[in-house]
Amino acid sequence: MDRQHVGSAQPARLRVEATTVDEGAELLVPVGELDHHTAEILREPLDAALDAGRVRLVVDCAGLGFCDSTGLNVLLGARLRAEAAGGAVHLVAMRPAVARVFRITGAEAVFTVHDTLATALPDSG
Amino acid sequence: MMDQASDVRTLALGETSGTVPLARDFTRTALTEWGWLPAVGADRRAAAEDVLLVVSELVTNACLHAEGPERLRVVRLATTVRLEVTDRGAGQPTPRTPHRAGRPGGHGMFIVQRLCLDWGVQRVPGAPGKTVWAELAAPA
């Protein structure tokens, strides 16, 4: 099942494809730039998955070209909710500019970071 | 300080929507015309990307806490790049302490503090608003 979340007011700088993996896991693929103007485009599908009890959130960041503290806050907020429900946020294939934000702030320590999707999806163990 | 400036670029922000990506685009254009982008090598690329990240944080702060940004200036100096974001707000940007890595909030000015050689706030006595400035090392 695929759902598209596209911003309306501006030409979308971010597109997020959300796919339900199984009853407990959601794969989110944000493509573009994550900031003050696009944060809600990622927050909504993260919250929808958490509301539905899917608390293993796998975010494939390979197509994410930019992320600042506003984007970081969205992922940290999802991480708090996921962990409270026994889950976690998994970040996959971050580009150097995006990984740097997580490194500078120390936030990389509270996420599970993967180089590839293979280790992040639940059926791979 | 301004007498060292070899290039000053000014972007009026005002009521425009989408100011944060607009400010990044404007800065990216300046860095491209100065030959800093596209960058050769990981260190230079990181230095240029840091400038874009700091622009994003300063303009976002003006949107969230200071009634909106009015103007961005990107100034090329001898060995640094200086960013100035002028807003209408009376408040004072302050890095939140303690910084908590795992919690939402408080990361924007922490990033500015970590990436910049120096930053500060300028006010004109009697005039509303302020200018938040930050200086980063130019890509070597």
mmCIF file of N, CA, C and O in Angstrom, chain B residues 87-121:
data_model
loop_
_atom_site.group_PDB
_atom_site.id
_atom_site.type_symbol
_atom_site.label_atom_id
_atom_site.label_comp_id
_atom_site.label_asym_id
_atom_site.label_seq_id
_atom_site.Cartn_x
_atom_site.Cartn_y
_atom_site.Cartn_z
ATOM 1 N N ASP B 87 15.698 40.786 11.268
ATOM 2 C CA ASP B 87 14.292 40.463 11.535
ATOM 3 C C ASP B 87 13.638 41.598 12.307
ATOM 4 O O ASP B 87 14.275 42.599 12.624
ATOM 5 N N ARG B 88 12.358 41.400 12.621
ATOM 6 C CA ARG B 88 11.588 42.451 13.290
ATOM 7 C C ARG B 88 11.439 42.182 14.782
ATOM 8 O O ARG B 88 10.753 42.912 15.487
ATOM 9 N N GLY B 89 12.055 41.127 15.265
ATOM 10 C CA GLY B 89 11.786 40.677 16.630
ATOM 11 C C GLY B 89 12.660 41.356 17.666
ATOM 12 O O GLY B 89 13.781 41.790 17.395
ATOM 13 N N ALA B 90 12.130 41.413 18.894
ATOM 14 C CA ALA B 90 12.863 42.027 19.998
ATOM 15 C C ALA B 90 13.664 40.991 20.792
ATOM 16 O O ALA B 90 14.535 41.349 21.566
ATOM 17 N N GLY B 91 13.345 39.723 20.627
ATOM 18 C CA GLY B 91 13.948 38.679 21.459
ATOM 19 C C GLY B 91 15.423 38.488 21.173
ATOM 20 O O GLY B 91 15.988 39.058 20.245
ATOM 21 N N GLN B 92 16.029 37.676 22.004
ATOM 22 C CA GLN B 92 17.456 37.421 21.915
ATOM 23 C C GLN B 92 17.673 35.933 21.633
ATOM 24 O O GLN B 92 17.241 35.087 22.427
ATOM 25 N N PRO B 93 18.303 35.588 20.502
ATOM 26 C CA PRO B 93 18.570 34.155 20.281
ATOM 27 C C PRO B 93 19.603 33.654 21.288
ATOM 28 O O PRO B 93 20.621 34.304 21.508
ATOM 29 N N THR B 94 19.296 32.558 21.895
ATOM 30 C CA THR B 94 20.165 32.018 22.946
ATOM 31 C C THR B 94 20.223 30.504 22.792
ATOM 32 O O THR B 94 19.179 29.864 22.739
ATOM 33 N N PRO B 95 21.416 29.935 22.710
ATOM 34 C CA PRO B 95 21.494 28.471 22.695
ATOM 35 C C PRO B 95 20.899 27.919 23.984
ATOM 36 O O PRO B 95 21.184 28.430 25.074
ATOM 37 N N ARG B 96 20.043 26.915 23.845
ATOM 38 C CA ARG B 96 19.385 26.336 25.014
ATOM 39 C C ARG B 96 20.394 25.483 25.787
ATOM 40 O O ARG B 96 21.133 24.716 25.195
ATOM 41 N N THR B 97 20.410 25.663 27.094
ATOM 42 C CA THR B 97 21.291 24.820 27.898
ATOM 43 C C THR B 97 20.479 24.155 29.006
ATOM 44 O O THR B 97 19.600 24.787 29.585
ATOM 45 N N PRO B 98 20.761 22.896 29.322
ATOM 46 C CA PRO B 98 21.722 22.076 28.589
ATOM 47 C C PRO B 98 21.144 21.634 27.247
ATOM 48 O O PRO B 98 19.932 21.482 27.117
ATOM 49 N N HIS B 99 22.029 21.436 26.281
ATOM 50 C CA HIS B 99 21.621 20.871 24.997
ATOM 51 C C HIS B 99 21.359 19.387 25.176
ATOM 52 O O HIS B 99 22.185 18.670 25.716
ATOM 53 N N ARG B 100 20.171 18.945 24.750
ATOM 54 C CA ARG B 100 19.819 17.537 24.911
ATOM 55 C C ARG B 100 19.658 16.900 23.543
ATOM 56 O O ARG B 100 18.684 17.160 22.833
ATOM 57 N N ALA B 101 20.621 16.056 23.207
ATOM 58 C CA ALA B 101 20.731 15.525 21.847
ATOM 59 C C ALA B 101 19.511 14.714 21.429
ATOM 60 O O ALA B 101 19.148 14.712 20.260
ATOM 61 N N GLY B 102 18.886 14.040 22.363
ATOM 62 C CA GLY B 102 17.812 13.121 21.998
ATOM 63 C C GLY B 102 16.429 13.720 22.012
ATOM 64 O O GLY B 102 15.453 13.021 21.743
ATOM 65 N N ARG B 103 16.317 15.000 22.328
ATOM 66 C CA ARG B 103 14.998 15.641 22.460
ATOM 67 C C ARG B 103 14.790 16.669 21.357
ATOM 68 O O ARG B 103 15.731 17.371 20.981
ATOM 69 N N PRO B 104 13.550 16.806 20.882
ATOM 70 C CA PRO B 104 13.292 17.890 19.929
ATOM 71 C C PRO B 104 13.523 19.247 20.591
ATOM 72 O O PRO B 104 13.249 19.411 21.774
ATOM 73 N N GLY B 105 14.028 20.195 19.818
ATOM 74 C CA GLY B 105 14.174 21.568 20.309
ATOM 75 C C GLY B 105 15.570 21.892 20.777
ATOM 76 O O GLY B 105 16.288 21.033 21.302
ATOM 77 N N GLY B 106 15.961 23.140 20.537
ATOM 78 C CA GLY B 106 17.240 23.617 21.025
ATOM 79 C C GLY B 106 18.426 23.290 20.144
ATOM 80 O O GLY B 106 19.564 23.560 20.517
ATOM 81 N N HIS B 107 18.174 22.725 18.959
ATOM 82 C CA HIS B 107 19.302 22.303 18.128
ATOM 83 C C HIS B 107 19.777 23.382 17.163
ATOM 84 O O HIS B 107 20.927 23.362 16.726
ATOM 85 N N GLY B 108 18.888 24.315 16.818
ATOM 86 C CA GLY B 108 19.233 25.295 15.791
ATOM 87 C C GLY B 108 20.431 26.160 16.167
ATOM 88 O O GLY B 108 21.436 26.207 15.450
ATOM 89 N N MET B 109 20.345 26.832 17.301
ATOM 90 C CA MET B 109 21.463 27.705 17.704
ATOM 91 C C MET B 109 22.670 26.883 18.148
ATOM 92 O O MET B 109 23.810 27.345 18.066
ATOM 93 N N PHE B 110 22.417 25.650 18.601
ATOM 94 C CA PHE B 110 23.544 24.757 18.914
ATOM 95 C C PHE B 110 24.359 24.493 17.652
ATOM 96 O O PHE B 110 25.596 24.554 17.659
ATOM 97 N N ILE B 111 23.663 24.237 16.546
ATOM 98 C CA ILE B 111 24.340 24.009 15.261
ATOM 99 C C ILE B 111 25.100 25.272 14.840
ATOM 100 O O ILE B 111 26.260 25.204 14.419
ATOM 101 N N VAL B 112 24.453 26.438 14.970
ATOM 102 C CA VAL B 112 25.112 27.697 14.596
ATOM 103 C C VAL B 112 26.390 27.882 15.411
ATOM 104 O O VAL B 112 27.452 28.210 14.873
ATOM 105 N N GLN B 113 26.276 27.645 16.698
ATOM 106 C CA GLN B 113 27.425 27.805 17.595
ATOM 107 C C GLN B 113 28.559 26.846 17.217
ATOM 108 O O GLN B 113 29.736 27.209 17.245
ATOM 109 N N ARG B 114 28.193 25.610 16.856
ATOM 110 C CA ARG B 114 29.207 24.616 16.543
ATOM 111 C C ARG B 114 29.902 24.882 15.209
ATOM 112 O O ARG B 114 31.077 24.591 15.045
ATOM 113 N N LEU B 115 29.151 25.409 14.235
ATOM 114 C CA LEU B 115 29.700 25.521 12.883
ATOM 115 C C LEU B 115 30.369 26.867 12.617
ATOM 116 O O LEU B 115 31.141 26.983 11.670
ATOM 117 N N CYS B 116 30.076 27.872 13.420
ATOM 118 C CA CYS B 116 30.553 29.216 13.110
ATOM 119 C C CYS B 116 31.784 29.578 13.931
ATOM 120 O O CYS B 116 31.946 29.135 15.062
ATOM 121 N N LEU B 117 32.628 30.403 13.336
ATOM 122 C CA LEU B 117 33.773 30.939 14.065
ATOM 123 C C LEU B 117 33.294 31.886 15.155
ATOM 124 O O LEU B 117 33.848 31.936 16.242
ATOM 125 N N ASP B 118 32.247 32.649 14.827
ATOM 126 C CA ASP B 118 31.666 33.580 15.789
ATOM 127 C C ASP B 118 30.266 33.940 15.319
ATOM 128 O O ASP B 118 29.955 33.813 14.133
ATOM 129 N N TRP B 119 29.439 34.372 16.237
ATOM 130 C CA TRP B 119 28.103 34.868 15.864
ATOM 131 C C TRP B 119 27.676 35.871 16.919
ATOM 132 O O TRP B 119 28.256 35.947 18.003
ATOM 133 N N GLY B 120 26.680 36.671 16.576
ATOM 134 C CA GLY B 120 26.226 37.666 17.540
ATOM 135 C C GLY B 120 24.971 38.367 17.055
ATOM 136 O O GLY B 120 24.380 37.997 16.039
ATOM 137 N N VAL B 121 24.574 39.382 17.807
ATOM 138 C CA VAL B 121 23.344 40.124 17.520
ATOM 139 C C VAL B 121 23.679 41.606 17.498
ATOM 140 O O VAL B 121 24.370 42.100 18.383
#
